[in-house]
XYZ file of C-alpha atoms in Angstrom:
557
model
C -14.753 1.059 -9.706
C -13.138 -1.421 -7.320
C -14.987 -4.718 -7.441
C -15.473 -7.014 -4.456
C -12.853 -9.392 -5.862
C -10.349 -6.562 -6.365
C -10.915 -5.375 -2.817
C -10.418 -8.924 -1.570
C -7.117 -9.118 -3.463
C -5.986 -5.858 -1.856
C -6.981 -7.020 1.623
C -5.359 -10.401 0.967
C -2.041 -8.702 0.275
C -2.262 -6.772 3.546
C -3.165 -9.901 5.501
C -0.270 -11.827 3.957
C 2.205 -9.062 4.879
C 0.899 -8.629 8.424
C -0.202 -12.185 9.176
C 2.301 -12.844 11.967
C 1.679 -9.481 13.667
C -2.096 -9.540 13.431
C -2.556 -13.187 14.413
C -0.330 -12.902 17.505
C -1.526 -9.516 18.776
C -2.598 -9.435 22.396
C -6.330 -9.806 23.070
C -8.278 -6.513 23.120
C -11.936 -6.265 24.138
C -14.356 -3.864 22.475
C -13.775 -1.256 25.189
C -10.081 -1.219 24.302
C -10.551 -0.542 20.598
C -9.863 2.997 19.400
C -12.640 2.846 16.810
C -10.447 3.444 13.767
C -10.466 0.738 11.088
C -7.455 -1.499 10.632
C -7.839 -1.486 6.836
C -9.708 0.978 4.642
C -10.077 0.371 0.919
C -11.253 3.168 -1.363
C -13.846 1.772 -3.791
C -13.512 4.518 -6.441
C -17.185 4.974 -7.304
C -18.081 5.998 -10.870
C -18.350 9.577 -12.008
C -21.515 10.896 -13.627
C -19.939 10.410 -17.032
C -19.017 6.808 -16.239
C -22.547 6.153 -14.976
C -24.013 7.405 -18.235
C -21.567 5.305 -20.247
C -22.353 2.026 -18.428
C -25.333 2.489 -16.137
C -26.097 -1.228 -15.882
C -22.527 -2.080 -15.012
C -22.434 0.622 -12.333
C -25.725 -0.568 -10.849
C -24.518 -4.184 -10.775
C -21.311 -3.033 -9.067
C -23.277 -1.185 -6.372
C -25.672 -4.138 -5.865
C -22.694 -6.476 -5.334
C -21.401 -4.248 -2.553
C -24.849 -3.903 -0.986
C -25.372 -7.673 -1.004
C -22.017 -8.425 0.628
C -22.530 -10.201 3.992
C -20.455 -8.390 6.603
C -20.290 -8.508 10.402
C -20.242 -5.516 12.738
C -16.482 -5.072 12.362
C -16.710 -4.638 8.583
C -18.627 -1.711 7.119
C -19.242 -0.390 3.624
C -19.499 3.395 3.716
C -22.103 4.880 1.352
C -22.519 8.427 0.099
C -25.299 10.136 -1.793
C -24.224 11.747 -5.045
C -26.501 14.223 -6.844
C -25.989 14.313 -10.602
C -27.791 16.633 -12.990
C -28.617 13.969 -15.563
C -29.268 11.019 -13.230
C -30.468 12.518 -9.959
C -29.589 11.269 -6.476
C -27.693 8.014 -6.278
C -26.322 6.132 -3.265
C -22.857 4.761 -4.063
C -20.348 2.746 -1.975
C -17.172 4.787 -1.441
C -15.061 2.932 1.139
C -14.799 -0.452 2.812
C -13.748 -0.324 6.470
C -12.380 -3.495 8.100
C -11.990 -2.714 11.791
C -9.864 -5.631 12.938
C -7.789 -8.539 11.673
C -10.674 -10.980 12.103
C -12.758 -8.853 9.745
C -9.906 -8.745 7.208
C -9.541 -12.537 7.322
C -13.293 -13.097 7.041
C -13.487 -10.788 4.016
C -10.476 -12.428 2.326
C -11.438 -16.040 3.024
C -9.573 -19.025 1.584
C -6.397 -20.713 2.796
C -4.827 -17.468 4.009
C -7.755 -16.853 6.336
C -7.382 -20.445 7.552
C -3.698 -19.830 8.294
C -4.614 -16.677 10.178
C -7.164 -18.567 12.249
C -4.733 -21.382 13.073
C -1.923 -19.027 14.066
C -4.312 -16.930 16.148
C -5.546 -20.100 17.897
C -1.948 -21.087 18.620
C -1.239 -17.663 20.118
C -4.453 -17.816 22.141
C -3.411 -21.199 23.527
C -0.060 -19.798 24.656
C -1.626 -16.653 26.152
C -4.294 -18.732 27.886
C -1.690 -20.928 29.575
C 1.027 -18.396 30.364
C -0.663 -14.993 30.175
C -0.618 -12.422 27.338
C 2.605 -10.381 27.312
C 4.417 -8.306 24.726
C 7.465 -10.570 25.066
C 5.437 -13.686 24.219
C 3.777 -11.932 21.279
C 7.197 -10.933 19.952
C 8.519 -14.506 20.264
C 5.488 -15.915 18.446
C 5.870 -13.364 15.647
C 9.532 -14.286 15.116
C 8.657 -17.968 14.814
C 5.239 -17.641 13.197
C 6.045 -19.784 10.139
C 7.265 -22.644 12.351
C 4.281 -22.447 14.706
C 1.894 -22.284 11.761
C 3.320 -25.557 10.420
C 2.500 -27.399 13.660
C -0.382 -29.853 13.732
C -2.920 -29.390 16.504
C -1.382 -32.284 18.427
C 2.122 -30.929 17.933
C 1.065 -27.479 19.124
C -0.492 -28.973 22.253
C 2.665 -30.961 22.979
C 4.874 -27.863 22.615
C 2.722 -25.924 25.099
C 2.709 -28.865 27.544
C 6.493 -29.298 27.310
C 7.007 -25.565 27.822
C 4.821 -25.696 30.923
C 6.902 -28.619 32.232
C 10.196 -26.845 31.533
C 9.010 -23.765 33.428
C 8.135 -25.871 36.467
C 11.196 -28.158 36.454
C 14.878 -27.516 37.143
C 16.738 -29.215 34.294
C 20.084 -27.480 34.713
C 22.906 -29.872 33.848
C 20.755 -32.408 31.989
C 21.401 -33.356 28.385
C 18.448 -33.587 25.958
C 18.609 -37.404 26.148
C 18.055 -37.229 29.918
C 14.848 -35.186 29.908
C 12.178 -37.332 31.624
C 9.242 -36.281 29.452
C 7.281 -39.213 28.123
C 6.979 -39.117 24.334
C 9.657 -36.433 23.952
C 12.916 -37.864 22.654
C 16.118 -36.042 21.773
C 15.163 -35.736 18.075
C 11.816 -34.151 18.944
C 13.529 -31.787 21.374
C 16.151 -30.770 18.796
C 13.520 -29.947 16.160
C 11.358 -27.907 18.572
C 14.080 -26.399 20.723
C 14.276 -23.045 18.948
C 10.598 -22.259 19.549
C 10.687 -23.630 23.105
C 13.758 -21.531 23.922
C 12.200 -18.354 22.521
C 8.954 -18.803 24.453
C 10.826 -19.815 27.623
C 13.027 -16.706 27.377
C 9.960 -14.505 26.838
C 8.396 -15.814 30.038
C 11.468 -16.057 32.290
C 13.804 -13.449 30.834
C 16.656 -15.991 30.770
C 18.169 -16.891 27.385
C 18.940 -20.529 28.167
C 16.795 -23.526 28.996
C 19.633 -24.895 31.120
C 20.095 -27.999 28.970
C 23.708 -29.031 28.461
C 24.811 -28.766 24.839
C 27.566 -30.528 23.008
C 30.608 -28.308 22.645
C 31.004 -26.943 19.094
C 33.939 -28.559 17.322
C 36.794 -26.795 15.536
C 38.304 -28.566 12.506
C 42.133 -28.590 12.431
C 44.673 -29.958 9.956
C 48.356 -30.234 10.851
C 50.142 -29.709 7.548
C 53.515 -30.753 9.000
C 53.457 -34.332 10.302
C 56.554 -33.654 12.438
C 54.575 -31.425 14.804
C 51.306 -33.388 14.772
C 50.311 -34.211 18.382
C 50.413 -37.993 18.767
C 50.705 -38.302 15.000
C 47.110 -37.124 14.465
C 47.077 -34.737 11.504
C 43.356 -34.091 10.881
C 40.832 -33.807 13.709
C 37.931 -31.850 15.206
C 37.846 -30.999 18.897
C 36.160 -28.615 21.361
C 38.020 -25.403 22.126
C 38.791 -26.476 25.705
C 40.621 -29.557 24.391
C 42.440 -27.589 21.701
C 43.670 -25.250 24.427
C 45.522 -28.141 26.089
C 47.765 -28.791 23.071
C 51.396 -27.839 23.600
C 52.907 -27.818 20.094
C 54.393 -24.672 18.495
C 53.560 -24.210 14.795
C 55.378 -21.485 12.891
C 52.210 -20.142 11.260
C 48.499 -20.809 11.677
C 46.508 -20.525 8.452
C 42.831 -19.783 9.141
C 40.500 -20.345 6.166
C 36.780 -19.757 5.837
C 35.942 -22.586 3.447
C 36.112 -26.239 4.559
C 36.989 -27.578 1.101
C 39.919 -25.182 1.002
C 41.106 -26.539 4.357
C 40.918 -30.125 3.126
C 42.767 -29.345 -0.130
C 45.827 -27.734 1.469
C 49.085 -29.644 0.826
C 51.799 -30.544 3.311
C 53.516 -27.432 4.581
C 56.455 -27.276 7.032
C 55.570 -25.634 10.336
C 51.981 -24.781 9.375
C 48.690 -25.697 11.046
C 45.425 -24.953 9.215
C 42.130 -24.179 10.989
C 38.598 -23.976 9.629
C 37.776 -20.461 10.865
C 34.161 -19.923 9.875
C 31.622 -18.741 12.435
C 32.117 -19.935 16.013
C 35.732 -21.019 15.556
C 36.973 -17.464 14.992
C 35.653 -16.327 18.370
C 37.463 -19.036 20.365
C 40.876 -18.937 18.710
C 42.040 -16.167 21.033
C 41.587 -18.552 23.955
C 44.145 -21.087 22.721
C 47.470 -20.410 24.514
C 49.638 -22.048 21.839
C 47.909 -20.089 19.087
C 48.463 -16.763 20.860
C 52.199 -17.397 20.446
C 51.757 -18.000 16.696
C 51.222 -15.604 13.813
C 47.939 -16.077 11.933
C 47.369 -15.685 8.202
C 43.644 -15.384 7.489
C 42.093 -16.117 4.111
C 38.358 -15.487 3.891
C 35.837 -14.760 1.180
C 36.382 -11.379 -0.444
C 33.093 -9.860 0.678
C 31.784 -7.745 3.538
C 31.218 -10.773 5.773
C 34.764 -12.000 5.158
C 36.058 -8.691 6.514
C 33.594 -8.907 9.409
C 35.067 -12.310 10.364
C 38.569 -10.852 10.039
C 37.576 -8.078 12.452
C 36.316 -10.633 14.988
C 39.516 -12.643 14.632
C 41.694 -9.573 15.187
C 39.642 -8.719 18.255
C 40.619 -12.107 19.726
C 44.227 -12.400 18.475
C 46.975 -9.744 18.352
C 48.866 -10.880 15.220
C 46.697 -11.471 12.144
C 47.527 -10.684 8.529
C 45.521 -11.583 5.446
C 46.047 -13.406 2.185
C 44.104 -13.040 -1.069
C 41.905 -10.326 0.418
C 43.310 -7.399 -1.519
C 42.627 -5.274 -4.568
C 45.046 -7.246 -6.757
C 43.168 -10.504 -6.129
C 39.788 -8.856 -6.574
C 40.757 -7.120 -9.803
C 42.394 -10.238 -11.284
C 39.182 -12.273 -10.927
C 36.433 -9.799 -11.786
C 34.840 -12.355 -14.131
C 34.215 -14.535 -11.064
C 32.406 -11.881 -9.002
C 28.872 -12.568 -7.887
C 26.441 -10.347 -5.943
C 26.634 -10.660 -2.164
C 23.078 -11.603 -1.107
C 22.975 -9.826 2.268
C 26.005 -7.573 2.710
C 26.767 -6.236 6.165
C 27.010 -2.456 6.519
C 29.162 -2.540 9.642
C 32.395 -0.623 10.136
C 35.433 -2.564 11.348
C 38.032 -0.608 13.270
C 40.721 -3.318 13.121
C 41.095 -3.296 9.327
C 44.295 -1.905 7.867
C 44.152 1.000 5.428
C 44.452 -1.394 2.496
C 41.825 -3.826 3.766
C 39.409 -0.956 4.386
C 40.056 0.279 0.832
C 39.272 -3.188 -0.526
C 36.011 -3.294 1.425
C 35.059 0.129 0.065
C 35.856 -1.101 -3.443
C 33.582 -4.127 -3.005
C 30.743 -1.873 -1.949
C 31.429 0.682 -4.650
C 31.287 -2.040 -7.308
C 27.746 -2.857 -6.198
C 28.241 -5.150 -3.171
C 30.054 -7.872 -5.059
C 31.841 -10.882 -3.617
C 34.666 -13.145 -4.705
C 34.221 -16.461 -2.971
C 37.336 -18.258 -1.786
C 36.620 -21.466 -3.662
C 36.258 -19.656 -7.031
C 39.890 -18.510 -7.129
C 42.038 -20.907 -9.241
C 43.911 -23.263 -6.926
C 47.386 -22.730 -8.383
C 47.024 -18.961 -8.072
C 45.757 -19.295 -4.496
C 48.611 -21.546 -3.357
C 51.226 -19.170 -4.760
C 49.665 -16.199 -2.963
C 49.276 -18.172 0.277
C 52.944 -19.119 0.211
C 54.009 -15.509 -0.324
C 51.772 -14.340 2.504
C 53.075 -17.010 4.860
C 56.649 -15.968 4.063
C 55.810 -12.367 4.922
C 56.472 -11.068 1.420
C 52.947 -10.028 0.518
C 50.481 -9.674 3.380
C 47.881 -6.977 3.157
C 49.224 -5.334 6.280
C 52.797 -4.978 4.917
C 52.693 -3.676 1.356
C 55.143 -1.728 -0.730
C 54.622 1.923 -1.658
C 53.693 0.762 -5.171
C 50.918 -1.409 -3.731
C 49.638 1.482 -1.620
C 49.359 3.683 -4.682
C 47.404 0.967 -6.480
C 45.019 0.590 -3.539
C 44.346 4.293 -3.314
C 42.779 4.518 -6.783
C 40.892 1.220 -6.754
C 37.302 2.446 -6.514
C 37.675 4.115 -9.922
C 39.444 1.176 -11.526
C 36.927 -1.483 -10.554
C 34.033 -2.192 -12.905
C 30.672 -0.901 -11.651
C 27.935 -3.215 -12.865
C 24.701 -1.575 -11.688
C 22.451 -0.412 -14.576
C 21.541 3.197 -15.290
C 18.005 4.190 -14.247
C 15.747 7.141 -15.145
C 16.362 10.147 -12.903
C 13.284 10.845 -10.711
C 11.488 14.181 -10.886
C 12.655 17.217 -8.916
C 11.664 16.998 -5.266
C 10.922 13.263 -5.378
C 11.360 11.914 -1.841
C 13.199 8.575 -1.788
C 12.791 6.987 1.640
C 15.893 5.198 2.904
C 14.709 3.979 6.307
C 12.665 0.859 7.107
C 9.091 0.551 5.895
C 7.690 0.751 9.434
C 9.736 3.826 10.300
C 8.796 5.426 6.975
C 5.103 5.057 7.810
C 5.662 6.617 11.240
C 7.533 9.577 9.768
C 4.920 10.083 7.042
C 2.290 10.137 9.781
C 4.281 12.754 11.676
C 4.337 14.926 8.539
C 0.576 14.519 8.103
C 0.151 15.617 11.725
C 2.268 18.724 11.213
C 5.399 17.467 12.993
C 7.936 18.625 10.423
C 10.289 21.398 9.378
C 11.223 22.407 5.850
C 14.426 22.371 3.848
C 14.875 24.397 0.653
C 17.726 23.253 -1.591
C 19.225 25.306 -4.420
C 21.751 23.803 -6.839
C 23.822 25.349 -9.634
C 23.218 25.094 -13.358
C 25.273 22.670 -15.416
C 25.093 19.013 -16.387
C 25.036 17.389 -12.927
C 21.920 16.551 -10.942
C 22.054 16.331 -7.129
C 20.890 13.644 -4.703
C 20.607 15.281 -1.272
C 20.385 12.851 1.636
C 19.431 13.445 5.269
C 20.684 11.172 8.034
C 19.063 11.391 11.451
C 21.648 12.034 14.186
C 19.449 12.741 17.216
C 17.432 10.649 18.190
C 19.413 8.666 15.599
C 17.773 6.168 13.230
C 20.270 6.437 10.340
C 19.553 7.497 6.768
C 15.964 8.747 6.507
C 15.378 10.046 2.993
C 16.940 11.685 -0.037
C 15.585 13.960 -2.723
C 16.488 14.769 -6.318
C 17.345 18.282 -7.552
C 18.072 18.778 -11.247
C 20.668 21.291 -12.485
C 19.757 24.938 -11.816
C 16.601 24.013 -9.870
C 15.344 24.527 -6.319
C 13.116 22.251 -4.272
C 11.534 22.406 -0.830
C 10.951 19.203 1.144
C 9.219 18.473 4.434
C 11.638 17.055 7.020
C 9.837 14.874 9.611
C 10.437 15.088 13.340
C 10.929 11.740 15.014
C 8.954 11.773 18.221
C 10.829 14.694 19.795
C 10.308 18.436 19.652
C 13.710 18.646 17.934
C 15.345 16.264 15.473
C 18.925 16.696 14.232
C 19.912 15.684 10.713
C 23.231 15.437 8.864
C 23.180 16.475 5.218
C 25.234 14.814 2.505
C 24.878 14.949 -1.238
C 26.056 13.362 -4.432
C 26.226 14.930 -7.863
C 26.521 13.321 -11.261
C 24.897 12.718 -14.623
C 24.226 8.945 -14.514
C 21.645 7.780 -11.964
C 21.723 4.193 -10.611
C 18.869 4.330 -8.074
C 18.533 5.366 -4.446
C 21.019 2.776 -3.147
C 23.878 3.547 -5.554
C 23.094 7.205 -6.424
C 25.454 8.321 -9.221
C 27.835 5.376 -8.761
C 31.618 5.690 -8.453
C 31.692 8.286 -11.236
C 29.739 10.749 -9.078
C 31.124 13.295 -6.626
C 30.066 13.135 -2.973
C 30.255 15.558 -0.020
C 28.951 15.977 3.515
C 28.066 19.186 5.353
C 30.354 19.895 8.305
C 27.513 21.246 10.457
C 24.333 19.398 11.415
C 20.822 20.823 11.043
C 18.287 21.027 13.903
C 14.629 20.898 12.875
C 11.648 21.800 15.048
C 7.987 22.025 14.140
C 7.542 24.856 11.655
C 11.263 25.600 11.364
C 12.977 25.997 8.019
C 16.467 25.878 6.525
C 17.717 26.893 3.114
C 20.975 25.582 1.664
C 22.725 26.620 -1.525
C 24.992 23.935 -2.922
C 26.624 26.594 -5.033
C 30.268 27.502 -4.373
C 30.413 31.191 -3.412
C 32.704 33.611 -1.654
C 31.698 34.101 1.977
C 29.479 30.996 2.001
C 28.899 29.401 5.399
C 28.177 25.772 4.467
C 31.451 23.939 4.985
C 31.707 20.515 3.358
C 33.924 17.457 3.506
C 34.600 15.209 0.527
C 33.333 11.606 0.679
C 34.233 8.573 -1.383
C 31.397 6.669 -3.002
C 31.581 3.754 -0.549
C 31.217 6.084 2.457
C 28.224 7.876 0.896
């Protein structure tokens, strides 16, 4: 039996997860409602046996639900149960909350207050500028900031936005805005929300206010080539472009402390290359005539920055971003909090292998500042002299790189293998709910999978190719078993999937499958599914078989 408090806890969790979406949704009158409840909570009424065991408790539970004050958008559904030993009894079976207001009213407390305040803020914006999907989206993205506003602050933001929409401020700096009570500090702290709302209304990404140019930090490590004798400075890119000196090598580093610690070095200029700076370096004429050595963090984002740098500059090699460095400092690895899953076409074979090794080891990172300084300086010197850059390695180095995914320690723990046919969703939560709904509505095909006997289980994964939303789900098949799974269609009469699979004996969860010790393959042909269609695949090597496969490394899987 679900008590009122337990139901409130359940509804509270839903309100917390959907607060921004529900509070900023566009106004809908009663005629526009589809009649279906927003939240339904099953109350799990007692069985006849449970009633006989604790009749008083069951009666008190039912009375609590009957006494609950609810408005017309919240309904407790009752059913009559006829039991041989007790007779006819009316019991509550479901609570229906038809809209977000009803959910908030049922939950109560500070969360309901937050919902009401955010909804009032959205209503104020819609009332002034009109309700649009673009405005609702902007408010959702910045819901936590808007929710923190006081009533006076919220009113000021709306008034300033109204003024900005009616006034041409192109070319003005924040200090020049003639809005009484709005100084440059206030504008800086509220600019993100103002810009988002302004863009939602006008479709233009900029307010038109002139910004200060971002600065790029530079150290000239050779005083003989320092322009005007200045060896350490920060300047906008347009001013850096006017320099006329000719360094022998430009060393671009991701970490500022690393930049500041670099010693004197004949013919070398060092640049702090994190973020914005990387994108502007290709616009510096003197730098385009200079070879660049890039040293970034050994993680997926470090290689992403390298890719951006190579896109802007034709001659970039790397230092300390190789397997040897990674393997020599495995005790200093840490997890990368939010690894990027991008592919970077400008990486060399050896850099790409290092990135795959990072991912195969469980998305680890080796931060630049954790590498011992003496070791780093020696490697930097060798890279600058052209003796050991990752783009120009010996055959011995290439051999070492090729087998790195198996040499690196894999730190993810072993997990229990799920049951046969368990569907492990790999797409976003929202897309998963849509696809599950499609299956419930009959929009699916079927896939039967047969695997051979032995010691290895299989993890079969389907990736949507057309329309194309990426990995959708995987399923487990134990040795010698067969399973049939429902494959959802994604809004079209036909959905195309690509099948890949891993096999192994040690399971590490849906993200890491069987780890680097597993074996991975991908079907050469894609599979088209329509409503009611079915495919059967046998992952059993056989003469005359028609399922061609390609081998995959663990990082690619």
